[in-house]
Amino acid sequence: MNAYERMSRRLRGEQVDRPPNFDIMMTFAAHHVGQPLSGYYLDHRVLVQANMAVLEDFSLDIVQAISDPYREAADFGLEVEFPEDGLPVRRAPLLKEPDDLAELRPPDPHTGRRMSDRLAAIRSFREQVGGEVPIMGWVEGALAEAADLRGEGTLLVDLHDRPGWVSELLELCTQVEIAFARAQVEAGADIIGLGDAIASQVSPRMYRKFVLPYEQRIFAAVREMGALARLHICGDISHLVPHVAESGADIIDLDWMVDIRRAAEIFGEYPVVCGNFDPVAVMLQGTPKQVRDATLDCLRGGGPRCISAAGCEIPDGTPAENLLAQARALREFEARERTTR
């Protein structure tokens, strides 16, 4: 059973040889192949090399064209610095004043330097593992993209002070993300992940007004294109679990603070939960036994369609033996399941 078959069968609730592993790896993947982070962010060849290596070395079931949140923003015109081996730095908001929105022009994913680099990564993945391993593209959620352009703190104030202006900005961002998602699916992406980290900072009421409608539109477009949709909101979204269930995502990542059992009960058969042990306390700092126990506990809590992953990105410096412990736990889990059927 290859990784694509494993994912497809798991999503349908059918028997698999082991649950899929959808760990998100970025900084870890770059350093695993001895590359600086700037190379991973700016050169699709490095990103592909790193993903293919961790796919093979740690029994992942996905390759991911994901690196940092500034692909779209940089092609909008945001100034971003890339230290040789550090995280990208936004120098200043692109939308310093509300009136700047009138001058903002949507980037073309095919010609924007950073967006087109992601398309090149997806095409390379398709050539190497298309049809055998799920290929995941990525877009920012509308509110997350707005925060990249405006600044997180300023945008949160804008939600209260100028909601009409925010809605105008979100509309533009949504159009850009749908176009970017379409280009990635056309390039070969099977899944489009959507990152909306700032959504964890808003109330359910604000989520339903400023986040959910735009996630729904992006995911509806993704599914019309024939791809799967994966929602990833970093942080504690316990207060939003009933609402993200309405997003239209096929797969919803849960960070470690969220009760996976409660989420699985609320979601029912769909969407599918993905997660959610602590990436730092368990994966980075824990022992292989702690990783094993946490992996099995999440699978038991997440239900028969649950996909394994840490709650967020695998930290740089994670011991290889802990990642291998997760892989062994997935095989152990399915072996146990077969003996009880």
Short mmCIF file of C-alpha atoms in Angstrom, two decimals:
data_model
loop_
_atom_site.label_atom_id
_atom_site.label_comp_id
_atom_site.label_asym_id
_atom_site.label_seq_id
_atom_site.Cartn_x
_atom_site.Cartn_y
_atom_site.Cartn_z
CA MET A 1 0.00 0.00 0.00
CA ASN A 2 1.55 3.31 -1.02
CA ALA A 3 1.11 6.59 0.86
CA TYR A 4 -1.58 7.92 -1.48
CA GLU A 5 -3.65 4.76 -1.09
CA ARG A 6 -3.07 4.82 2.67
CA MET A 7 -4.39 8.38 2.94
CA SER A 8 -7.38 7.76 0.68
CA ARG A 9 -8.45 4.62 2.50
CA ARG A 10 -7.97 6.21 5.92
CA LEU A 11 -10.14 9.19 4.98
CA ARG A 12 -12.89 6.76 3.97
CA GLY A 13 -12.58 4.87 7.25
CA GLU A 14 -11.26 1.73 5.55
CA GLN A 15 -8.55 -0.62 6.81
CA VAL A 16 -4.96 0.46 6.21
CA ASP A 17 -1.58 -1.08 6.97
CA ARG A 18 -0.94 1.85 9.34
CA PRO A 19 -2.39 5.32 9.93
CA PRO A 20 -0.79 8.02 7.76
CA ASN A 21 1.89 10.32 9.16
CA PHE A 22 1.30 13.97 8.20
CA ASP A 23 3.96 15.65 10.36
CA ILE A 24 4.80 19.15 9.13
CA MET A 25 8.55 19.55 8.66
CA MET A 26 10.26 22.74 7.50
CA THR A 27 13.28 23.93 9.50
CA PHE A 28 13.94 20.34 10.58
CA ALA A 29 13.80 19.13 6.98
CA ALA A 30 16.21 21.80 5.76
CA HIS A 31 18.82 21.02 8.37
CA HIS A 32 18.29 17.28 7.97
CA VAL A 33 19.84 17.58 4.51
CA GLY A 34 22.48 20.10 5.62
CA GLN A 35 20.91 23.13 3.93
CA PRO A 36 20.52 26.64 5.37
CA LEU A 37 16.99 27.88 5.95
CA SER A 38 17.34 30.59 3.32
CA GLY A 39 17.87 27.90 0.70
CA TYR A 40 14.74 26.07 1.84
CA TYR A 41 12.68 29.26 1.65
CA LEU A 42 13.99 30.62 -1.62
CA ASP A 43 14.95 27.63 -3.79
CA HIS A 44 12.34 24.99 -4.59
CA ARG A 45 15.08 22.48 -5.34
CA VAL A 46 16.23 22.57 -1.71
CA LEU A 47 12.66 22.27 -0.43
CA VAL A 48 12.04 19.26 -2.65
CA GLN A 49 15.34 17.62 -1.70
CA ALA A 50 14.57 18.06 2.01
CA ASN A 51 11.02 16.74 1.73
CA MET A 52 12.08 13.69 -0.23
CA ALA A 53 14.72 12.92 2.40
CA VAL A 54 12.39 13.11 5.42
CA LEU A 55 9.74 11.19 3.48
CA GLU A 56 12.16 8.31 3.11
CA ASP A 57 14.01 8.53 6.41
CA PHE A 58 11.01 8.91 8.75
CA SER A 59 8.19 7.12 6.89
CA LEU A 60 6.08 10.19 6.24
CA ASP A 61 3.03 9.92 4.02
CA ILE A 62 3.11 13.36 2.45
CA VAL A 63 5.42 15.82 0.68
CA GLN A 64 4.79 19.47 1.38
CA ALA A 65 5.45 22.67 -0.54
CA ILE A 66 5.32 24.70 2.67
CA SER A 67 8.05 26.92 4.05
CA ASP A 68 6.99 30.27 5.54
CA PRO A 69 3.92 32.55 5.56
CA TYR A 70 5.29 35.21 3.23
CA ARG A 71 4.97 33.72 -0.27
CA GLU A 72 1.89 35.71 -1.26
CA ALA A 73 2.81 38.76 0.81
CA ALA A 74 6.24 39.04 -0.79
CA ASP A 75 4.68 38.97 -4.24
CA PHE A 76 2.20 41.64 -3.13
CA GLY A 77 5.31 43.74 -2.49
CA LEU A 78 6.06 43.15 1.21
CA GLU A 79 9.74 43.56 2.03
CA VAL A 80 11.00 40.36 3.64
CA GLU A 81 14.57 39.61 4.67
CA PHE A 82 15.97 36.09 4.65
CA PRO A 83 18.97 35.59 6.95
CA GLU A 84 21.33 32.88 5.75
CA ASP A 85 20.16 30.36 8.33
CA GLY A 86 17.37 32.10 10.20
CA LEU A 87 13.66 32.70 10.01
CA PRO A 88 12.35 35.30 7.53
CA VAL A 89 11.87 38.82 8.87
CA ARG A 90 9.15 41.24 7.76
CA ARG A 91 10.77 44.67 7.71
CA ALA A 92 7.62 46.82 7.84
CA PRO A 93 3.93 46.37 7.04
CA LEU A 94 3.00 46.92 3.43
CA LEU A 95 -0.30 48.51 4.45
CA LYS A 96 1.00 51.18 6.80
CA GLU A 97 -2.16 53.26 6.41
CA PRO A 98 -5.71 52.19 5.46
CA ASP A 99 -5.50 54.29 2.28
CA ASP A 100 -2.65 52.07 1.07
CA LEU A 101 -5.19 49.36 0.28
CA ALA A 102 -6.32 51.29 -2.80
CA GLU A 103 -2.84 50.84 -4.29
CA LEU A 104 -2.59 47.10 -3.56
CA ARG A 105 -2.58 44.89 -6.65
CA PRO A 106 -3.08 41.11 -6.60
CA PRO A 107 0.03 39.13 -7.57
CA ASP A 108 -0.01 36.54 -10.32
CA PRO A 109 0.97 33.12 -8.91
CA HIS A 110 2.59 32.17 -12.21
CA THR A 111 4.90 35.18 -12.36
CA GLY A 112 5.34 36.20 -8.72
CA ARG A 113 8.85 35.16 -7.72
CA ARG A 114 7.96 33.35 -4.51
CA MET A 115 4.57 31.99 -5.53
CA SER A 116 5.92 30.57 -8.78
CA ASP A 117 8.76 28.93 -6.81
CA ARG A 118 6.13 26.96 -4.88
CA LEU A 119 4.54 25.89 -8.16
CA ALA A 120 7.94 24.66 -9.33
CA ALA A 121 8.27 22.58 -6.15
CA ILE A 122 4.88 20.97 -6.73
CA ARG A 123 5.72 20.15 -10.33
CA SER A 124 8.94 18.52 -9.17
CA PHE A 125 7.07 16.48 -6.56
CA ARG A 126 4.60 15.37 -9.21
CA GLU A 127 7.41 14.16 -11.46
CA GLN A 128 8.99 12.14 -8.65
CA VAL A 129 6.10 10.78 -6.55
CA GLY A 130 2.85 11.84 -8.22
CA GLY A 131 0.08 9.30 -7.61
CA GLU A 132 2.17 7.50 -5.00
CA VAL A 133 2.57 10.11 -2.25
CA PRO A 134 0.07 12.90 -1.50
CA ILE A 135 1.43 16.28 -2.58
CA MET A 136 0.37 19.20 -0.41
CA GLY A 137 0.39 22.80 -1.54
CA TRP A 138 -0.29 25.70 0.78
CA VAL A 139 -2.04 29.05 0.97
CA GLU A 140 -2.54 31.57 3.72
CA GLY A 141 -6.01 32.10 5.10
CA ALA A 142 -7.51 35.48 4.25
CA LEU A 143 -7.15 36.83 7.79
CA ALA A 144 -3.61 35.47 8.07
CA GLU A 145 -2.67 37.09 4.78
CA ALA A 146 -4.22 40.37 5.88
CA ALA A 147 -2.14 40.18 9.06
CA ASP A 148 1.02 39.61 7.02
CA LEU A 149 0.29 42.76 5.02
CA ARG A 150 -0.97 44.99 7.83
CA GLY A 151 0.70 43.64 10.98
CA GLU A 152 -1.01 41.36 13.46
CA GLY A 153 -1.59 43.84 16.27
CA THR A 154 -2.80 46.60 13.98
CA LEU A 155 -5.17 44.26 12.15
CA LEU A 156 -6.73 43.04 15.40
CA VAL A 157 -7.48 46.67 16.27
CA ASP A 158 -8.84 47.20 12.74
CA LEU A 159 -11.38 44.42 13.30
CA HIS A 160 -13.05 46.71 15.83
CA ASP A 161 -12.25 50.16 14.46
CA ARG A 162 -12.75 49.70 10.70
CA PRO A 163 -14.54 46.39 10.03
CA GLY A 164 -15.68 47.49 6.58
CA TRP A 165 -12.11 48.18 5.53
CA VAL A 166 -11.02 44.79 6.86
CA SER A 167 -13.76 43.09 4.87
CA GLU A 168 -12.51 44.81 1.71
CA LEU A 169 -8.97 43.59 2.41
CA LEU A 170 -10.20 40.06 3.15
CA GLU A 171 -12.06 39.97 -0.14
CA LEU A 172 -8.89 40.80 -2.05
CA CYS A 173 -6.87 38.25 -0.09
CA THR A 174 -9.48 35.56 -0.71
CA GLN A 175 -9.34 36.11 -4.45
CA VAL A 176 -5.54 35.84 -4.39
CA GLU A 177 -5.59 32.65 -2.30
CA ILE A 178 -8.14 30.97 -4.55
CA ALA A 179 -6.05 31.82 -7.62
CA PHE A 180 -2.91 30.53 -5.88
CA ALA A 181 -4.66 27.34 -4.82
CA ARG A 182 -5.90 26.76 -8.36
CA ALA A 183 -2.40 27.19 -9.77
CA GLN A 184 -1.04 24.67 -7.26
CA VAL A 185 -3.71 22.09 -8.04
CA GLU A 186 -3.01 22.53 -11.74
CA ALA A 187 0.69 21.98 -10.99
CA GLY A 188 -0.08 18.70 -9.26
CA ALA A 189 -1.13 19.33 -5.65
CA ASP A 190 -3.51 16.73 -4.19
CA ILE A 191 -4.10 18.69 -0.99
CA ILE A 192 -4.17 22.40 -0.29
CA GLY A 193 -3.28 23.31 3.27
CA LEU A 194 -4.48 26.63 4.61
CA GLY A 195 -2.70 28.36 7.47
CA ASP A 196 -4.76 30.78 9.57
CA ALA A 197 -2.73 31.13 12.77
CA ILE A 198 -4.15 34.50 13.76
CA ALA A 199 -7.62 32.96 13.94
CA SER A 200 -6.71 31.41 17.30
CA GLN A 201 -6.63 34.94 18.71
CA VAL A 202 -10.24 35.87 17.93
CA SER A 203 -13.54 35.05 19.59
CA PRO A 204 -16.10 32.66 18.10
CA ARG A 205 -18.22 35.64 17.05
CA MET A 206 -15.29 37.31 15.30
CA TYR A 207 -14.26 34.00 13.76
CA ARG A 208 -17.69 33.55 12.22
CA LYS A 209 -17.62 37.08 10.81
CA PHE A 210 -14.03 37.59 9.68
CA VAL A 211 -12.59 34.10 9.20
CA LEU A 212 -15.09 31.33 8.55
CA PRO A 213 -16.80 32.77 5.43
CA TYR A 214 -13.44 33.20 3.70
CA GLU A 215 -12.13 29.78 4.69
CA GLN A 216 -15.37 28.31 3.36
CA ARG A 217 -14.96 30.07 0.02
CA ILE A 218 -11.34 29.00 -0.40
CA PHE A 219 -12.06 25.40 0.58
CA ALA A 220 -15.13 25.22 -1.65
CA ALA A 221 -12.97 26.33 -4.56
CA VAL A 222 -10.27 23.79 -3.65
CA ARG A 223 -12.75 20.94 -3.54
CA GLU A 224 -14.31 22.03 -6.83
CA MET A 225 -10.82 21.72 -8.31
CA GLY A 226 -10.76 18.08 -7.18
CA ALA A 227 -8.27 18.50 -4.33
CA LEU A 228 -8.54 17.91 -0.59
CA ALA A 229 -8.52 20.77 1.90
CA ARG A 230 -6.50 20.84 5.14
CA LEU A 231 -6.97 23.53 7.79
CA HIS A 232 -4.10 24.42 10.11
CA ILE A 233 -4.57 26.98 12.89
CA CYS A 234 -1.63 27.13 15.29
CA GLY A 235 -2.45 27.50 18.96
CA ASP A 236 -5.39 26.77 21.20
CA ILE A 237 -8.63 26.71 19.22
CA SER A 238 -10.67 24.86 21.83
CA HIS A 239 -13.19 27.71 21.72
CA LEU A 240 -13.47 27.41 17.93
CA VAL A 241 -13.76 23.64 17.47
CA PRO A 242 -17.51 23.60 16.68
CA HIS A 243 -16.99 26.44 14.20
CA VAL A 244 -13.96 25.14 12.29
CA ALA A 245 -16.02 22.00 11.67
CA GLU A 246 -18.07 24.17 9.28
CA SER A 247 -15.05 25.40 7.30
CA GLY A 248 -15.35 22.82 4.54
CA ALA A 249 -11.93 21.30 5.27
CA ASP A 250 -11.47 17.57 4.79
CA ILE A 251 -8.67 17.45 7.38
CA ILE A 252 -8.31 19.73 10.41
CA ASP A 253 -5.03 19.94 12.29
CA LEU A 254 -5.30 20.34 16.05
CA ASP A 255 -2.52 21.83 18.13
CA TRP A 256 -1.58 20.01 21.32
CA MET A 257 -3.70 22.22 23.62
CA VAL A 258 -6.94 21.02 22.01
CA ASP A 259 -8.79 17.97 23.36
CA ILE A 260 -8.65 15.60 20.39
CA ARG A 261 -11.41 13.39 21.79
CA ARG A 262 -13.83 16.29 22.13
CA ALA A 263 -12.97 17.51 18.63
CA ALA A 264 -13.48 14.04 17.14
CA GLU A 265 -16.87 13.79 18.83
CA ILE A 266 -17.93 17.17 17.47
CA PHE A 267 -16.63 16.47 13.96
CA GLY A 268 -18.18 13.01 13.70
CA GLU A 269 -17.14 11.19 10.54
CA TYR A 270 -16.04 14.37 8.79
CA PRO A 271 -13.89 16.42 8.86
CA VAL A 272 -11.00 14.18 9.89
CA VAL A 273 -8.81 15.17 12.85
CA CYS A 274 -5.04 15.33 12.45
CA GLY A 275 -2.72 15.46 15.44
CA ASN A 276 -1.97 16.26 18.07
CA PHE A 277 0.77 15.51 20.60
CA ASP A 278 3.01 18.30 21.86
CA PRO A 279 5.79 18.94 19.32
CA VAL A 280 8.12 20.40 21.96
CA ALA A 281 7.50 18.60 25.26
CA VAL A 282 6.97 15.24 23.57
CA MET A 283 8.72 15.17 20.19
CA LEU A 284 11.66 17.50 20.84
CA GLN A 285 12.28 16.96 24.55
CA GLY A 286 10.64 13.60 25.25
CA THR A 287 11.87 10.03 25.05
CA PRO A 288 10.99 7.53 22.31
CA LYS A 289 8.60 5.85 24.76
CA GLN A 290 6.84 9.15 25.43
CA VAL A 291 6.51 9.70 21.68
CA ARG A 292 5.10 6.20 21.25
CA ASP A 293 2.60 6.62 24.06
CA ALA A 294 1.47 10.04 22.84
CA THR A 295 1.11 8.83 19.26
CA LEU A 296 -1.06 5.88 20.30
CA ASP A 297 -3.14 8.01 22.66
CA CYS A 298 -3.93 10.54 19.93
CA LEU A 299 -4.92 7.80 17.49
CA ARG A 300 -7.24 6.23 20.05
CA GLY A 301 -8.80 9.61 20.79
CA GLY A 302 -9.08 10.77 17.20
CA GLY A 303 -11.18 7.90 15.90
CA PRO A 304 -10.95 5.52 12.93
CA ARG A 305 -10.08 8.22 10.38
CA CYS A 306 -7.54 10.10 12.51
CA ILE A 307 -4.24 11.04 10.88
CA SER A 308 -1.08 11.15 12.98
CA ALA A 309 0.95 14.32 13.40
CA ALA A 310 2.46 16.51 16.05
CA GLY A 311 0.25 19.44 16.99
CA CYS A 312 2.38 21.83 14.94
CA GLU A 313 5.68 21.89 13.04
CA ILE A 314 8.36 19.39 14.05
CA PRO A 315 10.96 21.54 15.84
CA ASP A 316 14.47 21.92 14.54
CA GLY A 317 16.79 19.67 16.53
CA THR A 318 14.23 16.93 17.14
CA PRO A 319 16.04 13.62 17.81
CA ALA A 320 15.78 11.21 14.89
CA GLU A 321 14.98 8.37 17.28
CA ASN A 322 11.81 10.18 18.36
CA LEU A 323 10.58 10.49 14.78
CA LEU A 324 11.34 6.82 14.25
CA ALA A 325 9.43 6.01 17.44
CA GLN A 326 6.36 7.68 15.94
CA ALA A 327 6.73 5.59 12.78
CA ARG A 328 6.99 2.39 14.82
CA ALA A 329 3.97 3.37 16.90
CA LEU A 330 1.84 3.72 13.77
CA ARG A 331 2.72 0.19 12.70
CA GLU A 332 2.09 -1.07 16.23
CA PHE A 333 -1.30 0.63 16.37
CA GLU A 334 -2.59 -1.02 13.23
CA ALA A 335 -1.23 -4.41 14.28
CA ARG A 336 -3.17 -4.10 17.53
CA GLU A 337 -6.29 -3.01 15.68
CA ARG A 338 -6.16 -6.07 13.45
CA THR A 339 -5.99 -8.43 16.43
CA THR A 340 -9.13 -6.90 17.97
CA ARG A 341 -11.28 -6.89 14.84
#
